[in-house]
Amino acid sequence: MVLVASVFQTVEFYVIVSVVAAAVIAVVSLPERKGEVKLHLIAGELLQQADFEAADGPGNGQLLIEVHAGNFVSIRRTGLDGVTMAGAVSLAVKVSGFDIVIEERVTAGAASPFGMATGALFHLDFLAPEWYHIRYESERFSEHAAFTLHVREGIVMRKPLIH
């Protein structure tokens, strides 16, 4: 009986109790699971090559991301191919916490007397001034990009779309 009682007075016992207590605190302080995924559908404004300073051309897609006053984010997508000005490009933006997945949706459109679109402009007005992990996917053109964006006025970044 004396041997069992002496265990409670050893350094090893207190080290083990401290580790168990730290593990319990770590489990309790884990962040909660992500909330629901919010879906935003955004229509793009089609642009022609004349609307760009320098055209990237088909197969060389690029994103130009700009953060404006009021956490207003614009994304200019270049390098469209086979989309007439009668077509459409839109985004399905899925926001889950600070992770964003952007899926590009393209409708080529019928022949148009206004010519071909080489890019599209999108406006996101639902982001808070935080850091976001963003994945942009274009299934039609087999292009994608991944980047981190700090939503803060004045931020401008270019990100190439890769195959």
Tab-separated table of C-alpha atoms in Angstrom:
chain	number	residue	atom	x	y	z
A	1	MET	CA	0.000	0.000	0.000
A	2	VAL	CA	2.871	2.350	0.795
A	3	LEU	CA	4.384	1.567	-2.620
A	4	VAL	CA	1.173	2.611	-4.425
A	5	ALA	CA	0.928	5.858	-2.444
A	6	SER	CA	4.527	6.751	-3.244
A	7	VAL	CA	3.706	6.759	-6.989
A	8	PHE	CA	1.692	9.961	-6.493
A	9	GLN	CA	4.776	11.758	-5.201
A	10	THR	CA	7.136	11.022	-8.122
A	11	VAL	CA	8.198	13.451	-10.831
A	12	GLU	CA	7.127	10.990	-13.535
A	13	PHE	CA	3.549	10.977	-12.234
A	14	TYR	CA	3.291	14.767	-12.455
A	15	VAL	CA	4.837	14.799	-15.937
A	16	ILE	CA	2.255	12.272	-17.151
A	17	VAL	CA	-0.607	14.206	-15.548
A	18	SER	CA	0.665	17.446	-17.154
A	19	VAL	CA	0.820	15.822	-20.621
A	20	VAL	CA	-2.704	14.428	-20.250
A	21	ALA	CA	-3.991	17.844	-19.118
A	22	ALA	CA	-2.295	19.555	-22.082
A	23	ALA	CA	-3.850	17.029	-24.480
A	24	VAL	CA	-7.324	17.663	-23.043
A	25	ILE	CA	-6.874	21.432	-23.384
A	26	ALA	CA	-5.647	21.022	-26.982
A	27	VAL	CA	-8.674	18.940	-27.961
A	28	VAL	CA	-11.096	21.369	-26.323
A	29	SER	CA	-9.508	24.414	-27.988
A	30	LEU	CA	-9.627	23.009	-31.538
A	31	PRO	CA	-11.544	25.301	-33.873
A	32	GLU	CA	-15.062	24.322	-34.720
A	33	ARG	CA	-15.790	22.585	-37.975
A	34	LYS	CA	-16.294	24.813	-40.998
A	35	GLY	CA	-19.760	26.174	-41.409
A	36	GLU	CA	-21.976	25.617	-44.370
A	37	VAL	CA	-20.686	26.261	-47.866
A	38	LYS	CA	-22.158	29.423	-49.345
A	39	LEU	CA	-22.637	29.472	-53.103
A	40	HIS	CA	-22.502	32.715	-55.071
A	41	LEU	CA	-23.321	32.738	-58.794
A	42	ILE	CA	-21.659	35.610	-60.628
A	43	ALA	CA	-22.258	36.609	-64.244
A	44	GLY	CA	-19.234	37.893	-66.098
A	45	GLU	CA	-18.961	40.813	-68.462
A	46	LEU	CA	-17.433	39.613	-71.744
A	47	LEU	CA	-14.504	41.635	-73.051
A	48	GLN	CA	-12.815	41.800	-76.442
A	49	GLN	CA	-9.092	42.060	-77.085
A	50	ALA	CA	-9.393	45.812	-77.567
A	51	ASP	CA	-10.471	46.049	-73.918
A	52	PHE	CA	-7.065	44.761	-72.704
A	53	GLU	CA	-3.691	46.465	-72.622
A	54	ALA	CA	-2.031	43.278	-73.907
A	55	ALA	CA	-3.921	40.185	-74.965
A	56	ASP	CA	-2.723	36.869	-73.601
A	57	GLY	CA	-4.268	34.810	-76.373
A	58	PRO	CA	-5.994	31.437	-76.288
A	59	GLY	CA	-4.316	28.832	-74.121
A	60	ASN	CA	-2.470	31.493	-72.126
A	61	GLY	CA	-5.157	32.329	-69.616
A	62	GLN	CA	-4.409	34.663	-66.771
A	63	LEU	CA	-6.234	36.194	-63.820
A	64	LEU	CA	-5.818	39.814	-62.795
A	65	ILE	CA	-7.177	40.273	-59.273
A	66	GLU	CA	-7.701	43.749	-57.827
A	67	VAL	CA	-9.080	44.726	-54.428
A	68	HIS	CA	-10.915	48.050	-54.378
A	69	ALA	CA	-12.416	50.198	-51.616
A	70	GLY	CA	-15.092	48.503	-49.530
A	71	ASN	CA	-13.589	44.999	-49.964
A	72	PHE	CA	-14.786	44.965	-53.567
A	73	VAL	CA	-12.762	42.395	-55.565
A	74	SER	CA	-12.604	42.318	-59.356
A	75	ILE	CA	-11.247	39.367	-61.311
A	76	ARG	CA	-10.335	39.835	-64.960
A	77	ARG	CA	-9.903	36.542	-66.791
A	78	THR	CA	-8.019	36.578	-70.100
A	79	GLY	CA	-7.254	33.904	-72.677
A	80	LEU	CA	-10.760	32.819	-73.630
A	81	ASP	CA	-11.068	30.885	-76.876
A	82	GLY	CA	-14.160	30.014	-78.909
A	83	VAL	CA	-16.542	32.266	-76.969
A	84	THR	CA	-18.541	34.756	-79.009
A	85	MET	CA	-19.826	38.043	-77.636
A	86	ALA	CA	-23.274	36.355	-77.645
A	87	GLY	CA	-21.958	33.704	-75.241
A	88	ALA	CA	-21.533	33.859	-71.499
A	89	VAL	CA	-18.933	33.216	-68.822
A	90	SER	CA	-20.006	32.944	-65.211
A	91	LEU	CA	-18.552	31.799	-61.908
A	92	ALA	CA	-19.873	29.500	-59.221
A	93	VAL	CA	-18.049	30.705	-56.097
A	94	LYS	CA	-18.167	28.318	-53.137
A	95	VAL	CA	-17.092	29.921	-49.852
A	96	SER	CA	-16.367	27.707	-46.851
A	97	GLY	CA	-14.755	29.699	-44.065
A	98	PHE	CA	-11.617	31.179	-45.619
A	99	ASP	CA	-11.414	28.594	-48.410
A	100	ILE	CA	-12.885	29.526	-51.788
A	101	VAL	CA	-13.378	27.323	-54.841
A	102	ILE	CA	-14.254	29.180	-58.039
A	103	GLU	CA	-15.670	27.109	-60.905
A	104	GLU	CA	-15.774	28.808	-64.284
A	105	ARG	CA	-18.807	28.076	-66.454
A	106	VAL	CA	-18.626	28.854	-70.160
A	107	THR	CA	-21.311	29.020	-72.851
A	108	ALA	CA	-19.719	29.510	-76.277
A	109	GLY	CA	-22.733	31.264	-77.806
A	110	ALA	CA	-24.006	31.514	-81.351
A	111	ALA	CA	-22.190	33.410	-84.088
A	112	SER	CA	-22.211	37.089	-83.247
A	113	PRO	CA	-21.667	40.148	-85.424
A	114	PHE	CA	-19.814	41.628	-82.458
A	115	GLY	CA	-16.960	39.123	-82.750
A	116	MET	CA	-15.174	36.913	-80.253
A	117	ALA	CA	-14.639	37.457	-76.543
A	118	THR	CA	-11.062	37.152	-75.280
A	119	GLY	CA	-11.744	37.775	-71.606
A	120	ALA	CA	-14.313	38.311	-68.896
A	121	LEU	CA	-14.652	40.579	-65.864
A	122	PHE	CA	-16.216	39.486	-62.572
A	123	HIS	CA	-17.077	41.441	-59.425
A	124	LEU	CA	-17.090	39.872	-55.940
A	125	ASP	CA	-18.680	42.025	-53.242
A	126	PHE	CA	-19.149	39.493	-50.427
A	127	LEU	CA	-15.630	39.046	-49.010
A	128	ALA	CA	-14.450	40.310	-45.625
A	129	PRO	CA	-11.018	41.901	-45.110
A	130	GLU	CA	-9.287	38.570	-44.418
A	131	TRP	CA	-6.817	36.143	-45.984
A	132	TYR	CA	-8.463	33.650	-48.351
A	133	HIS	CA	-7.154	30.465	-49.969
A	134	ILE	CA	-8.578	30.432	-53.491
A	135	ARG	CA	-8.691	27.705	-56.133
A	136	TYR	CA	-9.877	28.761	-59.615
A	137	GLU	CA	-10.927	25.983	-62.002
A	138	SER	CA	-11.863	26.155	-65.665
A	139	GLU	CA	-13.040	22.717	-66.751
A	140	ARG	CA	-13.757	23.805	-70.341
A	141	PHE	CA	-10.207	25.037	-70.950
A	142	SER	CA	-8.545	22.548	-68.551
A	143	GLU	CA	-6.896	25.411	-66.670
A	144	HIS	CA	-6.573	26.113	-62.965
A	145	ALA	CA	-4.813	28.331	-60.456
A	146	ALA	CA	-4.401	28.385	-56.697
A	147	PHE	CA	-3.396	31.401	-54.653
A	148	THR	CA	-3.817	33.257	-51.388
A	149	LEU	CA	-5.539	36.638	-51.456
A	150	HIS	CA	-5.482	39.246	-48.723
A	151	VAL	CA	-8.635	41.295	-49.186
A	152	ARG	CA	-7.223	44.748	-48.527
A	153	GLU	CA	-7.686	47.856	-50.661
A	154	GLY	CA	-4.903	48.367	-53.183
A	155	ILE	CA	-3.869	44.726	-53.592
A	156	VAL	CA	-3.238	43.843	-57.261
A	157	MET	CA	-1.971	40.474	-58.399
A	158	ARG	CA	-1.619	38.460	-61.600
A	159	LYS	CA	-1.908	34.700	-61.600
A	160	PRO	CA	-1.374	32.559	-64.706
A	161	LEU	CA	-3.795	29.739	-65.365
A	162	ILE	CA	-1.922	26.477	-65.869
A	163	HIS	CA	-2.919	23.285	-67.673
